[in-house]
PDB file of C-alpha atoms and ligand atoms in Angstrom:
ATOM      1  CA  MET A 218      10.528  18.946   5.690  1.00  0.00           C
ATOM      2  CA  GLU A 219      11.074  18.317   9.398  1.00  0.00           C
ATOM      3  CA  LEU A 220      11.768  15.555  11.886  1.00  0.00           C
ATOM      4  CA  ARG A 221       9.103  14.985  14.510  1.00  0.00           C
ATOM      5  CA  GLU A 222      10.225  13.021  17.513  1.00  0.00           C
ATOM      6  CA  ILE A 223       7.927  10.185  18.582  1.00  0.00           C
ATOM      7  CA  THR A 224      10.116   8.706  21.273  1.00  0.00           C
ATOM      8  CA  GLU A 225      13.851   8.667  21.934  1.00  0.00           C
ATOM      9  CA  ASN A 226      15.687   7.885  18.673  1.00  0.00           C
ATOM     10  CA  VAL A 227      12.472   7.449  16.671  1.00  0.00           C
ATOM     11  CA  TRP A 228      11.030  10.161  14.423  1.00  0.00           C
ATOM     12  CA  TYR A 229       8.723  10.568  11.503  1.00  0.00           C
ATOM     13  CA  ILE A 230       8.872  13.063   8.665  1.00  0.00           C
ATOM     14  CA  PRO A 231       5.402  14.400   7.814  1.00  0.00           C
ATOM     15  CA  ASN A 232       5.026  14.153   4.064  1.00  0.00           C
ATOM     16  CA  VAL A 233       2.488  13.145   1.391  1.00  0.00           C
ATOM     17  CA  VAL A 234       3.794   9.713   2.338  1.00  0.00           C
ATOM     18  CA  ASN A 235       4.839   9.859   6.000  1.00  0.00           C
ATOM     19  CA  LEU A 236       8.398   8.592   6.388  1.00  0.00           C
ATOM     20  CA  GLY A 237      10.115   7.024   9.392  1.00  0.00           C
ATOM     21  CA  ILE A 238      13.572   7.594  10.885  1.00  0.00           C
ATOM     22  CA  ILE A 239      15.160   5.313  13.482  1.00  0.00           C
ATOM     23  CA  ARG A 240      18.570   5.927  14.983  1.00  0.00           C
ATOM     24  CA  ASP A 241      20.840   2.909  14.753  1.00  0.00           C
ATOM     25  CA  THR A 242      24.259   4.041  15.994  1.00  0.00           C
ATOM     26  CA  ASP A 243      25.237   7.485  17.323  1.00  0.00           C
ATOM     27  CA  ALA A 244      25.422   9.031  13.889  1.00  0.00           C
ATOM     28  CA  SER A 245      23.625   6.655  11.549  1.00  0.00           C
ATOM     29  CA  VAL A 246      19.952   6.201  10.869  1.00  0.00           C
ATOM     30  CA  ILE A 247      17.504   3.877   9.144  1.00  0.00           C
ATOM     31  CA  LEU A 248      14.897   5.465   6.859  1.00  0.00           C
ATOM     32  CA  ILE A 249      11.493   3.865   6.286  1.00  0.00           C
ATOM     33  CA  ASP A 250      10.322   4.602   2.709  1.00  0.00           C
ATOM     34  CA  THR A 251      11.683   7.337   0.464  1.00  0.00           C
ATOM     35  CA  GLY A 252       8.772   9.272  -1.094  1.00  0.00           C
ATOM     36  CA  ILE A 253       7.823   9.578  -4.711  1.00  0.00           C
ATOM     37  CA  ASP A 254      10.908  10.878  -6.515  1.00  0.00           C
ATOM     38  CA  SER A 255      14.422  12.285  -6.417  1.00  0.00           C
ATOM     39  CA  GLY A 256      13.019  15.635  -5.284  1.00  0.00           C
ATOM     40  CA  VAL A 257      11.758  14.042  -2.056  1.00  0.00           C
ATOM     41  CA  GLY A 258      15.031  12.100  -1.783  1.00  0.00           C
ATOM     42  CA  LYS A 259      17.004  15.373  -1.956  1.00  0.00           C
ATOM     43  CA  LYS A 260      14.878  16.967   0.758  1.00  0.00           C
ATOM     44  CA  ILE A 261      15.362  13.942   3.026  1.00  0.00           C
ATOM     45  CA  LYS A 262      19.134  14.076   2.521  1.00  0.00           C
ATOM     46  CA  LYS A 263      19.250  17.812   3.227  1.00  0.00           C
ATOM     47  CA  LEU A 264      17.243  17.353   6.413  1.00  0.00           C
ATOM     48  CA  LEU A 265      19.460  14.523   7.663  1.00  0.00           C
ATOM     49  CA  ASP A 266      22.614  16.496   6.779  1.00  0.00           C
ATOM     50  CA  GLN A 267      21.336  19.446   8.816  1.00  0.00           C
ATOM     51  CA  GLU A 268      20.813  17.103  11.787  1.00  0.00           C
ATOM     52  CA  ASN A 269      24.241  15.475  11.313  1.00  0.00           C
ATOM     53  CA  LEU A 270      22.596  12.119  10.745  1.00  0.00           C
ATOM     54  CA  HIS A 271      24.103   9.751   8.247  1.00  0.00           C
ATOM     55  CA  LEU A 272      21.690   7.641   6.235  1.00  0.00           C
ATOM     56  CA  LYS A 273      22.977   4.109   6.279  1.00  0.00           C
ATOM     57  CA  TYR A 274      19.919   1.934   5.664  1.00  0.00           C
ATOM     58  CA  ILE A 275      16.596   2.236   3.862  1.00  0.00           C
ATOM     59  CA  ILE A 276      13.643  -0.085   4.413  1.00  0.00           C
ATOM     60  CA  ASN A 277      10.869  -0.068   1.813  1.00  0.00           C
ATOM     61  CA  THR A 278       7.515  -1.234   3.152  1.00  0.00           C
ATOM     62  CA  HIS A 279       6.298  -2.054  -0.373  1.00  0.00           C
ATOM     63  CA  SER A 280       7.036  -1.327  -4.006  1.00  0.00           C
ATOM     64  CA  HIS A 281       4.514   1.399  -4.893  1.00  0.00           C
ATOM     65  CA  ALA A 282       6.286   4.300  -6.566  1.00  0.00           C
ATOM     66  CA  ASP A 283       5.318   6.815  -3.871  1.00  0.00           C
ATOM     67  CA  HIS A 284       7.186   4.700  -1.308  1.00  0.00           C
ATOM     68  CA  CYS A 285      10.368   3.890  -3.215  1.00  0.00           C
ATOM     69  CA  GLY A 286      10.689   6.711  -5.772  1.00  0.00           C
ATOM     70  CA  GLY A 287      13.420   8.434  -3.738  1.00  0.00           C
ATOM     71  CA  ASN A 288      15.515   5.229  -3.460  1.00  0.00           C
ATOM     72  CA  LYS A 289      17.717   5.811  -6.482  1.00  0.00           C
ATOM     73  CA  TYR A 290      18.778   9.325  -5.522  1.00  0.00           C
ATOM     74  CA  LEU A 291      19.429   8.370  -1.892  1.00  0.00           C
ATOM     75  CA  GLN A 292      21.266   5.191  -2.806  1.00  0.00           C
ATOM     76  CA  GLU A 293      23.542   7.064  -5.210  1.00  0.00           C
ATOM     77  CA  SER A 294      24.140  10.075  -2.992  1.00  0.00           C
ATOM     78  CA  THR A 295      24.597   8.316   0.371  1.00  0.00           C
ATOM     79  CA  GLY A 296      25.479   4.703  -0.445  1.00  0.00           C
ATOM     80  CA  ALA A 297      22.646   3.583   1.829  1.00  0.00           C
ATOM     81  CA  GLN A 298      21.771  -0.101   1.697  1.00  0.00           C
ATOM     82  CA  ILE A 299      18.213  -0.927   0.730  1.00  0.00           C
ATOM     83  CA  PHE A 300      16.101  -3.600   2.435  1.00  0.00           C
ATOM     84  CA  ALA A 301      12.754  -4.697   1.000  1.00  0.00           C
ATOM     85  CA  PRO A 302      10.342  -7.610   1.456  1.00  0.00           C
ATOM     86  CA  GLU A 303      10.453 -10.464  -1.027  1.00  0.00           C
ATOM     87  CA  VAL A 304       8.248 -10.002  -4.119  1.00  0.00           C
ATOM     88  CA  GLU A 305       8.124  -6.222  -3.489  1.00  0.00           C
ATOM     89  CA  GLU A 306      11.887  -6.222  -3.927  1.00  0.00           C
ATOM     90  CA  ALA A 307      11.515  -7.553  -7.483  1.00  0.00           C
ATOM     91  CA  ILE A 308       9.253  -4.642  -8.444  1.00  0.00           C
ATOM     92  CA  ILE A 309      11.562  -2.080  -6.788  1.00  0.00           C
ATOM     93  CA  GLN A 310      14.419  -3.415  -8.914  1.00  0.00           C
ATOM     94  CA  HIS A 311      12.246  -3.797 -12.027  1.00  0.00           C
ATOM     95  CA  PRO A 312       9.702  -0.968 -11.694  1.00  0.00           C
ATOM     96  CA  TYR A 313       8.227  -1.670 -15.144  1.00  0.00           C
ATOM     97  CA  MET A 314       6.375  -4.467 -13.347  1.00  0.00           C
ATOM     98  CA  GLU A 315       4.031  -1.970 -11.659  1.00  0.00           C
ATOM     99  CA  PRO A 316       2.384  -0.595 -14.847  1.00  0.00           C
ATOM    100  CA  TRP A 317       2.779  -4.091 -16.291  1.00  0.00           C
ATOM    101  CA  TYR A 318       0.579  -5.758 -13.652  1.00  0.00           C
ATOM    102  CA  LEU A 319      -1.877  -2.851 -13.685  1.00  0.00           C
ATOM    103  CA  PHE A 320      -2.234  -3.514 -17.420  1.00  0.00           C
ATOM    104  CA  SER A 321      -3.073  -7.204 -16.874  1.00  0.00           C
ATOM    105  CA  GLY A 322       0.450  -8.412 -17.555  1.00  0.00           C
ATOM    106  CA  ALA A 323       0.612  -7.040 -21.094  1.00  0.00           C
ATOM    107  CA  ALA A 324       3.214  -4.495 -22.199  1.00  0.00           C
ATOM    108  CA  PRO A 325       1.783  -1.391 -20.500  1.00  0.00           C
ATOM    109  CA  ILE A 326       0.588   1.657 -22.413  1.00  0.00           C
ATOM    110  CA  LYS A 327       2.884   4.662 -22.119  1.00  0.00           C
ATOM    111  CA  ASP A 328       0.136   6.504 -20.185  1.00  0.00           C
ATOM    112  CA  LEU A 329       0.874   4.231 -17.198  1.00  0.00           C
ATOM    113  CA  GLN A 330       4.635   4.645 -17.355  1.00  0.00           C
ATOM    114  CA  ASN A 331       4.922   7.757 -15.216  1.00  0.00           C
ATOM    115  CA  LYS A 332       6.467   8.571 -11.846  1.00  0.00           C
ATOM    116  CA  PHE A 333       3.225   7.877  -9.988  1.00  0.00           C
ATOM    117  CA  LEU A 334       3.172   4.264 -11.147  1.00  0.00           C
ATOM    118  CA  MET A 335       6.772   3.552 -12.070  1.00  0.00           C
ATOM    119  CA  ALA A 336       9.625   4.567  -9.778  1.00  0.00           C
ATOM    120  CA  LYS A 337      13.220   4.796 -10.941  1.00  0.00           C
ATOM    121  CA  SER A 338      14.955   1.472 -10.496  1.00  0.00           C
ATOM    122  CA  SER A 339      17.169   0.930  -7.457  1.00  0.00           C
ATOM    123  CA  SER A 340      19.001  -2.172  -6.332  1.00  0.00           C
ATOM    124  CA  VAL A 341      17.858  -3.987  -3.216  1.00  0.00           C
ATOM    125  CA  ASP A 342      20.802  -5.088  -1.056  1.00  0.00           C
ATOM    126  CA  GLN A 343      18.897  -7.332   1.287  1.00  0.00           C
ATOM    127  CA  VAL A 344      15.640  -9.161   0.713  1.00  0.00           C
ATOM    128  CA  ILE A 345      13.463  -9.472   3.818  1.00  0.00           C
ATOM    129  CA  LYS A 346      12.109 -13.007   3.773  1.00  0.00           C
ATOM    130  CA  ASN A 347       8.572 -13.798   4.883  1.00  0.00           C
ATOM    131  CA  LYS A 348       9.945 -15.994   7.652  1.00  0.00           C
ATOM    132  CA  ASP A 349      12.076 -13.127   9.039  1.00  0.00           C
ATOM    133  CA  LYS A 350      10.551 -11.682  12.186  1.00  0.00           C
ATOM    134  CA  THR A 351      13.259  -9.168  13.048  1.00  0.00           C
ATOM    135  CA  LEU A 352      15.905  -7.081  11.324  1.00  0.00           C
ATOM    136  CA  GLN A 353      19.148  -6.666  13.220  1.00  0.00           C
ATOM    137  CA  PHE A 354      21.147  -3.573  12.342  1.00  0.00           C
ATOM    138  CA  GLU A 355      24.326  -2.466  14.105  1.00  0.00           C
ATOM    139  CA  GLU A 356      22.512  -1.604  17.313  1.00  0.00           C
ATOM    140  CA  ALA A 357      18.796  -1.406  16.635  1.00  0.00           C
ATOM    141  CA  GLU A 358      16.699  -4.528  16.292  1.00  0.00           C
ATOM    142  CA  LEU A 359      13.419  -3.901  14.481  1.00  0.00           C
ATOM    143  CA  ASN A 360      10.354  -6.106  14.388  1.00  0.00           C
ATOM    144  CA  ILE A 361       8.857  -6.881  10.999  1.00  0.00           C
ATOM    145  CA  LEU A 362       5.073  -6.973  10.711  1.00  0.00           C
ATOM    146  CA  SER A 363       3.437  -8.733   7.798  1.00  0.00           C
ATOM    147  CA  LEU A 364       0.738  -6.382   6.421  1.00  0.00           C
ATOM    148  CA  PRO A 365      -0.382  -7.730   3.034  1.00  0.00           C
ATOM    149  CA  GLY A 366      -3.542  -6.691   1.190  1.00  0.00           C
ATOM    150  CA  HIS A 367      -2.799  -3.216  -0.166  1.00  0.00           C
ATOM    151  CA  ALA A 368       0.263  -4.645  -1.876  1.00  0.00           C
ATOM    152  CA  LEU A 369       1.189  -8.281  -2.310  1.00  0.00           C
ATOM    153  CA  ASN A 370       3.821  -8.456   0.402  1.00  0.00           C
ATOM    154  CA  GLN A 371       3.685  -5.170   2.282  1.00  0.00           C
ATOM    155  CA  ILE A 372       5.416  -5.018   5.657  1.00  0.00           C
ATOM    156  CA  GLY A 373       5.306  -2.684   8.630  1.00  0.00           C
ATOM    157  CA  ILE A 374       8.103  -1.956  11.087  1.00  0.00           C
ATOM    158  CA  GLU A 375       7.760  -1.861  14.863  1.00  0.00           C
ATOM    159  CA  TYR A 376      10.426  -0.433  17.153  1.00  0.00           C
ATOM    160  CA  LYS A 377      10.053   0.779  20.739  1.00  0.00           C
ATOM    161  CA  SER A 378       6.296   0.280  20.410  1.00  0.00           C
ATOM    162  CA  VAL A 379       6.107   2.648  17.431  1.00  0.00           C
ATOM    163  CA  CYS A 380       4.414   0.980  14.472  1.00  0.00           C
ATOM    164  CA  PHE A 381       5.136   2.215  10.957  1.00  0.00           C
ATOM    165  CA  CYS A 382       2.176   0.606   9.227  1.00  0.00           C
ATOM    166  CA  ALA A 383       2.612   1.827   5.624  1.00  0.00           C
ATOM    167  CA  ASP A 384      -0.565   1.768   3.499  1.00  0.00           C
ATOM    168  CA  SER A 385      -2.525  -0.724   5.566  1.00  0.00           C
ATOM    169  CA  ILE A 386      -4.629   2.127   7.007  1.00  0.00           C
ATOM    170  CA  PHE A 387      -5.903   5.184   5.142  1.00  0.00           C
ATOM    171  CA  SER A 388      -7.203   8.367   6.751  1.00  0.00           C
ATOM    172  CA  GLU A 389     -10.918   9.081   6.725  1.00  0.00           C
ATOM    173  CA  GLU A 390     -10.163  11.904   4.248  1.00  0.00           C
ATOM    174  CA  VAL A 391      -8.453   9.491   1.856  1.00  0.00           C
ATOM    175  CA  LEU A 392     -11.323   7.002   2.187  1.00  0.00           C
ATOM    176  CA  ALA A 393     -13.870   9.767   1.536  1.00  0.00           C
ATOM    177  CA  LYS A 394     -11.916  11.021  -1.476  1.00  0.00           C
ATOM    178  CA  HIS A 395     -11.193   7.716  -3.187  1.00  0.00           C
ATOM    179  CA  LYS A 396     -14.267   5.734  -2.076  1.00  0.00           C
ATOM    180  CA  VAL A 397     -12.584   2.576  -3.420  1.00  0.00           C
ATOM    181  CA  PRO A 398      -9.008   2.733  -2.101  1.00  0.00           C
ATOM    182  CA  PHE A 399      -6.313   0.616  -3.670  1.00  0.00           C
ATOM    183  CA  PHE A 400      -6.384  -2.926  -2.295  1.00  0.00           C
ATOM    184  CA  ILE A 401      -5.328  -5.959  -4.273  1.00  0.00           C
ATOM    185  CA  ASP A 402      -6.451  -8.635  -1.810  1.00  0.00           C
ATOM    186  CA  ILE A 403      -9.595  -8.016   0.225  1.00  0.00           C
ATOM    187  CA  GLU A 404      -9.290 -11.050   2.472  1.00  0.00           C
ATOM    188  CA  LYS A 405      -5.719 -10.190   3.417  1.00  0.00           C
ATOM    189  CA  SER A 406      -6.539  -6.503   3.823  1.00  0.00           C
ATOM    190  CA  LEU A 407      -9.254  -7.392   6.337  1.00  0.00           C
ATOM    191  CA  GLU A 408      -6.900  -9.771   8.153  1.00  0.00           C
ATOM    192  CA  THR A 409      -4.252  -7.053   8.287  1.00  0.00           C
ATOM    193  CA  LEU A 410      -6.727  -4.486   9.628  1.00  0.00           C
ATOM    194  CA  ASN A 411      -8.025  -6.912  12.249  1.00  0.00           C
ATOM    195  CA  TYR A 412      -4.484  -7.769  13.227  1.00  0.00           C
ATOM    196  CA  LEU A 413      -3.640  -4.065  13.685  1.00  0.00           C
ATOM    197  CA  LEU A 414      -6.822  -3.654  15.706  1.00  0.00           C
ATOM    198  CA  SER A 415      -5.570  -6.361  18.070  1.00  0.00           C
ATOM    199  CA  THR A 416      -2.221  -4.634  18.630  1.00  0.00           C
ATOM    200  CA  ASN A 417      -1.514  -2.221  21.402  1.00  0.00           C
ATOM    201  CA  PHE A 418       1.473  -0.222  20.271  1.00  0.00           C
ATOM    202  CA  SER A 419       2.094   3.197  21.797  1.00  0.00           C
ATOM    203  CA  PHE A 420       2.103   5.014  18.468  1.00  0.00           C
ATOM    204  CA  TYR A 421       1.155   4.319  14.850  1.00  0.00           C
ATOM    205  CA  VAL A 422       2.528   5.993  11.742  1.00  0.00           C
ATOM    206  CA  PRO A 423       0.379   5.204   8.695  1.00  0.00           C
ATOM    207  CA  ALA A 424       1.821   6.606   5.465  1.00  0.00           C
ATOM    208  CA  HIS A 425      -1.417   8.288   4.426  1.00  0.00           C
ATOM    209  CA  ALA A 426      -3.085   9.211   7.732  1.00  0.00           C
ATOM    210  CA  THR A 427      -2.221  11.350  10.730  1.00  0.00           C
ATOM    211  CA  PRO A 428       0.198   9.515  13.045  1.00  0.00           C
ATOM    212  CA  SER A 429      -1.454   8.901  16.381  1.00  0.00           C
ATOM    213  CA  SER A 430      -1.458   6.836  19.545  1.00  0.00           C
ATOM    214  CA  LYS A 431      -5.133   6.097  18.981  1.00  0.00           C
ATOM    215  CA  ILE A 432      -5.797   4.407  15.692  1.00  0.00           C
ATOM    216  CA  SER A 433      -8.674   2.001  16.305  1.00  0.00           C
ATOM    217  CA  ASN A 434     -11.370   4.377  15.005  1.00  0.00           C
ATOM    218  CA  VAL A 435      -9.498   4.862  11.739  1.00  0.00           C
ATOM    219  CA  ILE A 436      -8.995   1.088  11.423  1.00  0.00           C
ATOM    220  CA  GLN A 437     -12.743   0.584  11.950  1.00  0.00           C
ATOM    221  CA  GLU A 438     -13.442   3.142   9.216  1.00  0.00           C
ATOM    222  CA  ASN A 439     -11.158   1.200   6.838  1.00  0.00           C
ATOM    223  CA  ILE A 440     -12.956  -2.057   7.629  1.00  0.00           C
ATOM    224  CA  LYS A 441     -16.291  -0.302   7.093  1.00  0.00           C
ATOM    225  CA  CYS A 442     -15.108   1.056   3.741  1.00  0.00           C
ATOM    226  CA  LEU A 443     -14.029  -2.416   2.564  1.00  0.00           C
ATOM    227  CA  LYS A 444     -17.372  -3.896   3.634  1.00  0.00           C
ATOM    228  CA  THR A 445     -19.348  -1.079   1.969  1.00  0.00           C
ATOM    229  CA  VAL A 446     -17.667  -1.655  -1.398  1.00  0.00           C
ATOM    230  CA  GLU A 447     -17.960  -5.425  -1.056  1.00  0.00           C
ATOM    231  CA  ASN A 448     -21.701  -5.152  -0.347  1.00  0.00           C
ATOM    232  CA  LEU A 449     -22.214  -2.680  -3.163  1.00  0.00           C
ATOM    233  CA  ILE A 450     -20.574  -4.981  -5.699  1.00  0.00           C
ATOM    234  CA  TYR A 451     -22.505  -7.965  -4.394  1.00  0.00           C
ATOM    235  CA  GLU A 452     -25.817  -6.100  -4.456  1.00  0.00           C
ATOM    236  CA  THR A 453     -25.275  -4.708  -7.937  1.00  0.00           C
ATOM    237  CA  LEU A 454     -24.730  -8.196  -9.387  1.00  0.00           C
ATOM    238  CA  THR A 455     -28.419  -9.038  -9.320  1.00  0.00           C
ATOM    239  CA  LYS A 456     -27.951  -8.670 -13.082  1.00  0.00           C
ATOM    240  CA  PRO A 457     -24.987 -10.285 -14.822  1.00  0.00           C
ATOM    241  CA  LYS A 458     -22.342  -7.683 -15.629  1.00  0.00           C
ATOM    242  CA  THR A 459     -18.973  -7.482 -17.297  1.00  0.00           C
ATOM    243  CA  THR A 460     -16.074  -6.064 -15.287  1.00  0.00           C
ATOM    244  CA  GLU A 461     -16.331  -2.840 -17.294  1.00  0.00           C
ATOM    245  CA  GLN A 462     -20.052  -2.472 -16.574  1.00  0.00           C
ATOM    246  CA  LEU A 463     -19.469  -3.134 -12.908  1.00  0.00           C
ATOM    247  CA  LEU A 464     -16.635  -0.604 -12.731  1.00  0.00           C
ATOM    248  CA  ARG A 465     -18.850   2.022 -14.370  1.00  0.00           C
ATOM    249  CA  ASP A 466     -21.751   1.281 -11.988  1.00  0.00           C
ATOM    250  CA  VAL A 467     -19.519   1.426  -8.891  1.00  0.00           C
ATOM    251  CA  ALA A 468     -17.967   4.718 -10.048  1.00  0.00           C
ATOM    252  CA  ASN A 469     -21.400   6.194 -10.786  1.00  0.00           C
ATOM    253  CA  HIS A 470     -22.733   5.052  -7.420  1.00  0.00           C
ATOM    254  CA  PHE A 471     -19.959   6.917  -5.607  1.00  0.00           C
ATOM    255  CA  GLY A 472     -20.120   9.952  -7.880  1.00  0.00           C
ATOM    256  CA  ILE A 473     -16.604   9.261  -9.170  1.00  0.00           C
ATOM    257  CA  LEU A 474     -15.822  10.785 -12.557  1.00  0.00           C
ATOM    258  CA  LEU A 475     -12.744   9.154 -14.040  1.00  0.00           C
ATOM    259  CA  THR A 476     -10.740  11.715 -15.988  1.00  0.00           C
ATOM    260  CA  ARG A 477      -7.229  10.229 -16.015  1.00  0.00           C
ATOM    261  CA  VAL A 478      -5.992   6.896 -17.323  1.00  0.00           C
ATOM    262  CA  ASN A 479      -4.065   6.257 -14.063  1.00  0.00           C
ATOM    263  CA  GLN A 480      -7.306   6.687 -12.116  1.00  0.00           C
ATOM    264  CA  TYR A 481      -9.134   4.127 -14.235  1.00  0.00           C
ATOM    265  CA  PHE A 482      -6.538   1.410 -13.674  1.00  0.00           C
ATOM    266  CA  LEU A 483      -6.208   2.261  -9.972  1.00  0.00           C
ATOM    267  CA  LEU A 484      -9.948   1.622  -9.694  1.00  0.00           C
ATOM    268  CA  LYS A 485     -10.068  -1.441 -11.912  1.00  0.00           C
ATOM    269  CA  THR A 486      -7.537  -3.375  -9.836  1.00  0.00           C
ATOM    270  CA  PRO A 487      -9.419  -3.088  -6.515  1.00  0.00           C
ATOM    271  CA  ILE A 488     -12.714  -3.888  -8.296  1.00  0.00           C
ATOM    272  CA  GLN A 489     -11.084  -7.079  -9.517  1.00  0.00           C
ATOM    273  CA  ALA A 490      -9.822  -7.751  -5.991  1.00  0.00           C
ATOM    274  CA  TYR A 491     -13.435  -7.644  -4.731  1.00  0.00           C
ATOM    275  CA  LEU A 492     -14.588  -9.887  -7.587  1.00  0.00           C
ATOM    276  CA  SER A 493     -11.865 -12.370  -6.739  1.00  0.00           C
ATOM    277  CA  TYR A 494     -12.757 -12.217  -3.049  1.00  0.00           C
ATOM    278  CA  LEU A 495     -16.472 -12.834  -3.730  1.00  0.00           C
ATOM    279  CA  ARG A 496     -15.796 -15.500  -6.337  1.00  0.00           C
ATOM    280  CA  ASN A 497     -13.373 -17.417  -4.132  1.00  0.00           C
ATOM    281  CA  GLN A 498     -16.014 -17.577  -1.414  1.00  0.00           C
ATOM    282  CA  ASN A 499     -18.507 -18.863  -4.015  1.00  0.00           C
ATOM    283  CA  LYS A 500     -20.707 -15.829  -3.404  1.00  0.00           C
ATOM    284  CA  ILE A 501     -20.700 -14.929  -7.084  1.00  0.00           C
ATOM    285  CA  ASP A 502     -20.324 -16.928 -10.258  1.00  0.00           C
ATOM    286  CA  ILE A 503     -18.905 -16.439 -13.733  1.00  0.00           C
ATOM    287  CA  ASN A 504     -20.634 -17.062 -17.024  1.00  0.00           C
ATOM    288  CA  LEU A 505     -19.234 -16.760 -20.515  1.00  0.00           C
ATOM    289  CA  SER A 506     -21.970 -15.596 -22.812  1.00  0.00           C
ATOM    290  CA  SER A 507     -21.663 -14.254 -26.387  1.00  0.00           C
ATOM    291  CA  ASN A 508     -17.944 -13.872 -25.775  1.00  0.00           C
ATOM    292  CA  GLU A 509     -18.485 -11.742 -22.697  1.00  0.00           C
ATOM    293  CA  LEU A 510     -17.299 -12.757 -19.242  1.00  0.00           C
ATOM    294  CA  LEU A 511     -20.192 -11.989 -16.924  1.00  0.00           C
ATOM    295  CA  TRP A 512     -20.212 -11.874 -13.129  1.00  0.00           C
ATOM    296  CA  TYR A 513     -23.459 -12.711 -11.404  1.00  0.00           C
ATOM    297  CA  ARG A 514     -25.050 -13.776  -8.156  1.00  0.00           C
ATOM    298  CA  ASP A 515     -26.569 -17.177  -7.725  1.00  0.00           C
ATOM    299  CA  ALA A 516     -30.220 -17.035  -8.917  1.00  0.00           C
ATOM    300  CA  LYS A 517     -31.476 -18.670  -5.705  1.00  0.00           C
ATOM    301  CA  GLU A 518     -29.731 -15.999  -3.651  1.00  0.00           C
ATOM    302  CA  ILE A 519     -31.410 -13.223  -5.628  1.00  0.00           C
ATOM    303  CA  LYS A 520     -34.917 -14.677  -5.110  1.00  0.00           C
ATOM    304  CA  ASN A 521     -34.269 -14.776  -1.377  1.00  0.00           C
TER     305      ASN A 521
HETATM  306 ZN1   ZN B  51       0.940   1.883  -1.616  1.00  0.00          ZN
END
């Protein structure tokens, strides 16, 4: 693990989930996200110790386990205070809610209660409200960016024109690998991507893409990916289908072979996000037939 300087007093740590470091006072720093588990937390602490930097604050961009899994270790070993956006904060404190919502709000199967989908619980010291535009620390003042869509209330952090944009943008490799990346709200994801496209920060640090000063091509690829999946789902509903049938057809179309239970639920949720998006625009309809809930396109639309 290493610190890479972006600009004076701002670094990122390249990692499976890229992490951010911002100097607040001479010896204390703010960490953006904590990685997937205590192991990552330990490595972060060791790195900061080597650099004589004291971890005083942690900001979580959202509640997914790979972004807050190191919280507990770091909170216990450094006493750092944790900041997280409202809603996300509830899941960070009650991580059972992640497998719980993935399992449609029923008590989740044990197969979903693993470190990839359920971080260790940590307590959030300060909730970042949706109306908050900035976070004032001892010396540094950070701008909060609202970036919902991948998670319900995801935020980004901007400081000195460096934008830590969490999981709002995925690399082309991630898009090519997953085909249907995890988004829970398509409308908001598109708004977030278009917002980022309109910004002109000097440097962007997405959690799952190479940090770069030029990000517009990657943003365009993300928009294209969302549109491709949306069109595919729309086109495939010329025949009424259940959610399960649709999921199978989308997976088959992309050559995805689901082999793990996690994978299935991480595909089902975005599929439902697209269905919700299409339904709420009245582009598709719902029919209950023989006790099956079927999604379908308007018959007039199909004839055209
Ligand atoms: Zn995430």
